[in-house]
PDB file of C-alpha atoms and ligand atoms in Angstrom:
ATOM      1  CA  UNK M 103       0.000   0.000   0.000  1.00 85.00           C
ATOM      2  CA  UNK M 104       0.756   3.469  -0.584  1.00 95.00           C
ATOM      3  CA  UNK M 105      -0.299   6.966   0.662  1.00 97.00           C
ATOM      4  CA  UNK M 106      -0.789   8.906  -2.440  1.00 98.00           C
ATOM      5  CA  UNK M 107      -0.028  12.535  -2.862  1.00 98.00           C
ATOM      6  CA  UNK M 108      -3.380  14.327  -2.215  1.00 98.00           C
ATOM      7  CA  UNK M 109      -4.642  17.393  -5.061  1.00 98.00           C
ATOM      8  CA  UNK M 110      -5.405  20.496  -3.688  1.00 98.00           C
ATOM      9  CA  UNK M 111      -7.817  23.492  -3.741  1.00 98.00           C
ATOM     10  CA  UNK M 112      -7.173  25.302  -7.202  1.00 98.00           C
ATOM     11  CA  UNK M 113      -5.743  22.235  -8.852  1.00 98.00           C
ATOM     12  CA  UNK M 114      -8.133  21.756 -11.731  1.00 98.00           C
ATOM     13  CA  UNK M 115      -8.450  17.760 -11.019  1.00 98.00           C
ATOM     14  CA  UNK M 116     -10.586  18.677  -8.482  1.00 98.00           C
ATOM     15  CA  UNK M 117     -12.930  20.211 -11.128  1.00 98.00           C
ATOM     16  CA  UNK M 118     -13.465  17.548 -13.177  1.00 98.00           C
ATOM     17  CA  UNK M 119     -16.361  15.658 -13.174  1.00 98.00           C
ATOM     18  CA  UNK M 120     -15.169  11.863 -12.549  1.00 98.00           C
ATOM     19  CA  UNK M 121     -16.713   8.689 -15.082  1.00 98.00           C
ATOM     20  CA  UNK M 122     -18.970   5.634 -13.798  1.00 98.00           C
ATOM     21  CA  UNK M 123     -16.464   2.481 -12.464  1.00 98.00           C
ATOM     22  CA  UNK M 124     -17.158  -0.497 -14.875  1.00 97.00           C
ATOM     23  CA  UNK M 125     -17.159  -3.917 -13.907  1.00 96.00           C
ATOM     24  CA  UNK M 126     -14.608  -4.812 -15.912  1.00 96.00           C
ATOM     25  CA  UNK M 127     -12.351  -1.833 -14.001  1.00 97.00           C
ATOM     26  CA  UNK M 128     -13.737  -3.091 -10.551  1.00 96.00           C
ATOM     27  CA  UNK M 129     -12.061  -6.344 -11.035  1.00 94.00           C
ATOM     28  CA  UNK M 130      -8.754  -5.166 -12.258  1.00 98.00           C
ATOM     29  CA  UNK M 131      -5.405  -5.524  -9.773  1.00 97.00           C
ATOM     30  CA  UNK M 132      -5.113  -1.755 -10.855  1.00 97.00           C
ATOM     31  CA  UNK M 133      -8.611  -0.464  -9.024  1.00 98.00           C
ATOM     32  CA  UNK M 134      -8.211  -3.117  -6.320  1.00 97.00           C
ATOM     33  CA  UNK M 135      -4.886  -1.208  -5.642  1.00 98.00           C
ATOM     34  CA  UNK M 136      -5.900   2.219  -6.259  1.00 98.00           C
ATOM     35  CA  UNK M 137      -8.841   1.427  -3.196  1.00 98.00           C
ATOM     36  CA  UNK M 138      -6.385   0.351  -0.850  1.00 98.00           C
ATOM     37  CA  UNK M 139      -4.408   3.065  -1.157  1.00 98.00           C
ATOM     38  CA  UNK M 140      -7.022   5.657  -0.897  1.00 98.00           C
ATOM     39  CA  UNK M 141      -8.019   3.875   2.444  1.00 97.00           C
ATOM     40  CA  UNK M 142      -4.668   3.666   3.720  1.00 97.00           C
ATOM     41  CA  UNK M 143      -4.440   7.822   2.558  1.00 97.00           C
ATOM     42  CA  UNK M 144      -7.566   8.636   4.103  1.00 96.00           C
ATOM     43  CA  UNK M 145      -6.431   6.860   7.425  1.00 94.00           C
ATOM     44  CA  UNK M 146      -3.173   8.424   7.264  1.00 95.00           C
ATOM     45  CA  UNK M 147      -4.369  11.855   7.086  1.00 94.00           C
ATOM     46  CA  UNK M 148      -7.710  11.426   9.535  1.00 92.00           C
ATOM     47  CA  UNK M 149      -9.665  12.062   6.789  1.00 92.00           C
ATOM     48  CA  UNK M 150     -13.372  11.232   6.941  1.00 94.00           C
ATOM     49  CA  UNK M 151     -13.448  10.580   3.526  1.00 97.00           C
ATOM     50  CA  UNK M 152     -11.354  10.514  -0.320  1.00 98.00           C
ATOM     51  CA  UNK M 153     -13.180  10.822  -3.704  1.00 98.00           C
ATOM     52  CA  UNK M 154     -10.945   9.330  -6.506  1.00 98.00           C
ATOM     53  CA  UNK M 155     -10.266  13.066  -7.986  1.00 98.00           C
ATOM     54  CA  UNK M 156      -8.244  14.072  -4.930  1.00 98.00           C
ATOM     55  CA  UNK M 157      -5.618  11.668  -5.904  1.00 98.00           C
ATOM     56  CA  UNK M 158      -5.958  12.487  -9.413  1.00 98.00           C
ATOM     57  CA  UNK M 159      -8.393   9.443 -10.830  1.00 97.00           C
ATOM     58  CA  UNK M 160     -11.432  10.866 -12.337  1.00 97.00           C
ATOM     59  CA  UNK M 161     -13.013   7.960 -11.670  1.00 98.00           C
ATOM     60  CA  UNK M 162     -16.327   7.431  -9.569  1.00 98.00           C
ATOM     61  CA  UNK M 163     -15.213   6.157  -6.049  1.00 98.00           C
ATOM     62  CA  UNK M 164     -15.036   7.417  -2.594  1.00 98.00           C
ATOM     63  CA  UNK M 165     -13.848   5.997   0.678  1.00 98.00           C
ATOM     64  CA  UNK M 166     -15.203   6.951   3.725  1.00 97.00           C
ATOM     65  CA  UNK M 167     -15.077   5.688   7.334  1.00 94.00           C
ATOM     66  CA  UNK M 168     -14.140   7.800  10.686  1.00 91.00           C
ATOM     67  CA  UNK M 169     -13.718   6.567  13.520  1.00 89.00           C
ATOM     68  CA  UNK M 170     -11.846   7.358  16.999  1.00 88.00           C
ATOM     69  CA  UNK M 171     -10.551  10.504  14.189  1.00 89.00           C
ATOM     70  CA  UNK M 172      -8.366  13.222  16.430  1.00 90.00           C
ATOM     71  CA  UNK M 173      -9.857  15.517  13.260  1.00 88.00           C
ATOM     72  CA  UNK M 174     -13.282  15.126  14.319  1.00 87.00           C
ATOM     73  CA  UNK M 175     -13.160  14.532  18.264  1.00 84.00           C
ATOM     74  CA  UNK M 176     -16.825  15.719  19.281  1.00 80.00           C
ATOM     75  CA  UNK M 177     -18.630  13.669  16.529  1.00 84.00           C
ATOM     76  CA  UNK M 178     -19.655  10.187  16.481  1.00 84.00           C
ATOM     77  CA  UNK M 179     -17.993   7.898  14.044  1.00 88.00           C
ATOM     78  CA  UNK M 180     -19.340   5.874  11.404  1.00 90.00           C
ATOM     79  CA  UNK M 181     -17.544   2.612   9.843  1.00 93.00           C
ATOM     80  CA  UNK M 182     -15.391   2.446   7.054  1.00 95.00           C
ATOM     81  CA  UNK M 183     -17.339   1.839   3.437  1.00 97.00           C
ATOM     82  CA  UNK M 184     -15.830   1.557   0.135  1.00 98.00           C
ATOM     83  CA  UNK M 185     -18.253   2.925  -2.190  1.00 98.00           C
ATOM     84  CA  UNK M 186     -18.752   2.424  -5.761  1.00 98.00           C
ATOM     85  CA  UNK M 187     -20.604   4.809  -8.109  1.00 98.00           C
ATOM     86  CA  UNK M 188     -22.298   6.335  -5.460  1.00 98.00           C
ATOM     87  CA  UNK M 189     -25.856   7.685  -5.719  1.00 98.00           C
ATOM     88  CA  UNK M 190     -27.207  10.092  -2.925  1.00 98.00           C
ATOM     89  CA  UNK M 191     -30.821  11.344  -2.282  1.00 98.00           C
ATOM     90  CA  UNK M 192     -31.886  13.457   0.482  1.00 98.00           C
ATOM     91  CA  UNK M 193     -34.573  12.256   2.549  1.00 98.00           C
ATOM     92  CA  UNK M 194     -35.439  15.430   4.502  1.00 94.00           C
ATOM     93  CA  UNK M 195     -35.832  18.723   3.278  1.00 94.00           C
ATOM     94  CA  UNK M 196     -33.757  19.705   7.206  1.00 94.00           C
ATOM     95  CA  UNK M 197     -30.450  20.839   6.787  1.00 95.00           C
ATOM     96  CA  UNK M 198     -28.048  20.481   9.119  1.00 94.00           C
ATOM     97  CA  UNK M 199     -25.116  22.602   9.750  1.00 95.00           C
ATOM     98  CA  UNK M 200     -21.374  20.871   9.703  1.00 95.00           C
ATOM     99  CA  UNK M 201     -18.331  22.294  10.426  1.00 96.00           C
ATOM    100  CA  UNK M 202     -16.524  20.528   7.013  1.00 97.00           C
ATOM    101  CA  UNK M 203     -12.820  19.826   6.863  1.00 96.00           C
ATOM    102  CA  UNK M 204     -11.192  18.425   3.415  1.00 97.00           C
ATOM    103  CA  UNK M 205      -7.831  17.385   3.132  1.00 97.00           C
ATOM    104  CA  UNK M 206      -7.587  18.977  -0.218  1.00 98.00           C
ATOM    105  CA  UNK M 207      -8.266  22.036   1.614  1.00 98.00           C
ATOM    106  CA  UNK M 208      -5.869  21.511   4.660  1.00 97.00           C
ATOM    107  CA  UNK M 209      -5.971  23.671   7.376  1.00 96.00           C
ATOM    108  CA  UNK M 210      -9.250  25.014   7.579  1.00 97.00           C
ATOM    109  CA  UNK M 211     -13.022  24.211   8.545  1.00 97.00           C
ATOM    110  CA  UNK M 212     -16.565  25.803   6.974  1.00 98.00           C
ATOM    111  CA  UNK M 213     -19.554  25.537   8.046  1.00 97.00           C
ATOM    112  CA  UNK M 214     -21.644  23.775   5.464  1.00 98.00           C
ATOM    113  CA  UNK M 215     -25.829  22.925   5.709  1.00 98.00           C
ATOM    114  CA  UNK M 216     -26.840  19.286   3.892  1.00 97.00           C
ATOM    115  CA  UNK M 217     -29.619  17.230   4.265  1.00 97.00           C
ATOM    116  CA  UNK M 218     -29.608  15.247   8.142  1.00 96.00           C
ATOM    117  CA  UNK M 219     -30.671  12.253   6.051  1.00 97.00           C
ATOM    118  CA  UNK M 220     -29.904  10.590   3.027  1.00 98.00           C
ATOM    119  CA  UNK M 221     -30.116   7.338   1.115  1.00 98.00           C
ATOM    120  CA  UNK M 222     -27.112   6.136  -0.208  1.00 98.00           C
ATOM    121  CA  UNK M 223     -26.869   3.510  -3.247  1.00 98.00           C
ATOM    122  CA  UNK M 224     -23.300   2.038  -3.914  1.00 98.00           C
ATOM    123  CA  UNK M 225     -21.647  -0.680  -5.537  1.00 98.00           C
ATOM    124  CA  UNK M 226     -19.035  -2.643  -3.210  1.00 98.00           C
ATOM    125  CA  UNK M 227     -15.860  -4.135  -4.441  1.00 97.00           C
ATOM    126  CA  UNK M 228     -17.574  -7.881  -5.128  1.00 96.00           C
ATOM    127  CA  UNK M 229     -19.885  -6.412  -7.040  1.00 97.00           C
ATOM    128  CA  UNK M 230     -23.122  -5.976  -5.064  1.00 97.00           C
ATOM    129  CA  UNK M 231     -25.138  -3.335  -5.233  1.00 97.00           C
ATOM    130  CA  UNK M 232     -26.199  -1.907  -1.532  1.00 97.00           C
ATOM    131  CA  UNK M 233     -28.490   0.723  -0.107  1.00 98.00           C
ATOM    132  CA  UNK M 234     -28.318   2.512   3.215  1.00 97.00           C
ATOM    133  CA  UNK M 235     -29.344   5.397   4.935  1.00 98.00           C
ATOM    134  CA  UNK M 236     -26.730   7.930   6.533  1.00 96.00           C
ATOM    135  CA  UNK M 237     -27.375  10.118   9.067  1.00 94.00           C
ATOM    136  CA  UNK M 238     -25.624  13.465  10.697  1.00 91.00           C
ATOM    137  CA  UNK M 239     -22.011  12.892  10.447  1.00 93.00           C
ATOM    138  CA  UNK M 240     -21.651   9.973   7.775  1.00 95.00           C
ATOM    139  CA  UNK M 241     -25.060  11.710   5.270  1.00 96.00           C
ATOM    140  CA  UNK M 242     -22.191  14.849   5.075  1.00 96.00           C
ATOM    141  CA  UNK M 243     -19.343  13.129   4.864  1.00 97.00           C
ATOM    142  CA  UNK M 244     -20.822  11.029   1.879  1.00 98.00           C
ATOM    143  CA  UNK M 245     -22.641  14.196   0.857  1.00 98.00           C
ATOM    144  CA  UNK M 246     -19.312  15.650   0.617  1.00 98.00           C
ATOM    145  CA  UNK M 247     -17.645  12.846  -1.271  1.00 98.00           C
ATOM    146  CA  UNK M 248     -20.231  12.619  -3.980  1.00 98.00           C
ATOM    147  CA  UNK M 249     -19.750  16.477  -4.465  1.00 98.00           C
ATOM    148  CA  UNK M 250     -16.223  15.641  -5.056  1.00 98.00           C
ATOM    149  CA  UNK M 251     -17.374  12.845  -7.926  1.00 98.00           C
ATOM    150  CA  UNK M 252     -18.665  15.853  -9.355  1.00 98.00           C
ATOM    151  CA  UNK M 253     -16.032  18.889  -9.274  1.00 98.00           C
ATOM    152  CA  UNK M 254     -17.685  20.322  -6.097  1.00 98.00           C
ATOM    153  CA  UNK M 255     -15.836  21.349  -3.150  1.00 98.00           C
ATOM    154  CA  UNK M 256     -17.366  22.429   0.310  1.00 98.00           C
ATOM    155  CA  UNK M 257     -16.242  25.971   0.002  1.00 98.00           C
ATOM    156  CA  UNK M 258     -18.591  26.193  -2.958  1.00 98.00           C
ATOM    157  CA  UNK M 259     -21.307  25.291  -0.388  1.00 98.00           C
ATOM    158  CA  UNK M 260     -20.261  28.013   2.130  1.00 98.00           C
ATOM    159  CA  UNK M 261     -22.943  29.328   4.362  1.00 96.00           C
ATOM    160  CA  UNK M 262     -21.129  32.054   4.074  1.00 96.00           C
ATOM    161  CA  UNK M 263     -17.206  33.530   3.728  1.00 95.00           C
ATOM    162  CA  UNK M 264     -16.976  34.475   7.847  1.00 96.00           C
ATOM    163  CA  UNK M 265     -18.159  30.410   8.066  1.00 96.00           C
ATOM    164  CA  UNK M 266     -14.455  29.708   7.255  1.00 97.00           C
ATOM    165  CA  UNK M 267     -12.099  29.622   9.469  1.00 97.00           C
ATOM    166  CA  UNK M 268      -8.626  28.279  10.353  1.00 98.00           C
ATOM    167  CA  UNK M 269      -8.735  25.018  12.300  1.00 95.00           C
ATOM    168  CA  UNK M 270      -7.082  26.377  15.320  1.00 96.00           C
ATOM    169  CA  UNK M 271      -9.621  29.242  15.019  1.00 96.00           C
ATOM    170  CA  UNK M 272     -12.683  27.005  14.489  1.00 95.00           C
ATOM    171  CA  UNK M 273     -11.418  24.811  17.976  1.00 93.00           C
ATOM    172  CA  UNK M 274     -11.042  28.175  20.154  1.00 95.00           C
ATOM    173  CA  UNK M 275     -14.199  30.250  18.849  1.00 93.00           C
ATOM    174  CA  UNK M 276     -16.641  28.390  17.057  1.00 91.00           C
ATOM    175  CA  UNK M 277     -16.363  24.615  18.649  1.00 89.00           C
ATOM    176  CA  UNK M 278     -17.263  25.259  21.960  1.00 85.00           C
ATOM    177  CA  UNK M 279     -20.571  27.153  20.694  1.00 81.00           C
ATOM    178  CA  UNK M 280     -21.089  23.835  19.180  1.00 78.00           C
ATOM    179  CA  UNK M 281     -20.445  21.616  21.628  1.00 69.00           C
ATOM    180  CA  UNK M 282     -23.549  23.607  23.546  1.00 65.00           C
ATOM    181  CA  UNK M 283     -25.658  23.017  21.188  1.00 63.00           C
ATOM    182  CA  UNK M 284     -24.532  19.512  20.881  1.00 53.00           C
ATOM    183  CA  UNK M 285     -25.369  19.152  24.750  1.00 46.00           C
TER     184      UNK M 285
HETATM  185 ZN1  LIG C 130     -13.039  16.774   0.547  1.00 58.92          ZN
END
């Protein structure tokens, strides 16, 4: 395994919109290889999540998983899912607000409103098509990967420019307001 260089904001990779993953490709020693380095990037960097653009493959796949994450210490985990041409529909018109992180945006944290709920269709690395439903932490994280799939980044999504904020910043001033709401 191998932890692959990760693009960042104003690399045009990121803008791409990324093509479906055929069978034929999910079988190959090439995309078995190019998944388990992704998770083993993802885990190196506490990520929450990697879309195949951020390490340059336009190609539709995302990994995401966090748990016991020093990135995200006040919010629950969810397990680790490799996910194949992922399909996301919101099942609630409520948004919920999420301080985002990205590690092709390192350093900082925006706050970002999604849909709290959302089914998620994916094909796994046998084959099998599955279908789940995410909630808080996992629907953005998987919310945020898809946007990825498509040339989206969170700071497109923005509540607003004084929603950004370094990480250091977001921990002293806007955290705590959100652990009391949390509570
Ligand atoms: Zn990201």
């Amino acid at each position: 395994m191998a932890i692959l260089k990760v693009a960042l904001l104003g690399d045009p990779v990121l803008r791409r919109k990324a093509a479906p993953v055929s069978r034929a490709m999910l079988r190959s020693t090439a995309f078995r290889r190019l998944v388990a380095d992704m998770t083993a990037t993802m885990k190196e960097y506490d990520g929450a999540g990697l879309a195949g653009p951020q390490v340059r493959e336009g190609l539709r796949v995302v990994v995401v998983g966090s748990e016991g994450n020093p990135r995200y210490p006040d919010t629950p985990g969810f397990p680790l899912r490799v996910m194949v041409n992922p399909v996301v529909r919101a099942l609630t018109g409520r948004r919920v607000g999420f301080w985002e992180g990205c590690l092709s945006v390192p350093g900082l944290r925006g706050l970002v409103r999604r849909p709290g709920r959302v089914r998620v269709a994916y094909t796994d690395m046998q084959g099998r098509r599955h279908s789940f439903v995410a909630d808080r932490f996992c629907a953005v994280a998987v919310q945020h990967e898809v946007d990825h799939l498509d040339g989206k980044l969170y700071v497109d999504r923005l509540v607003g420019t004084r929603h950004l904020s370094y990480e250091r910043e977001y921990a002293r001033h806007f955290a705590p307001a959100e652990k009391d709401k949390a509570g």
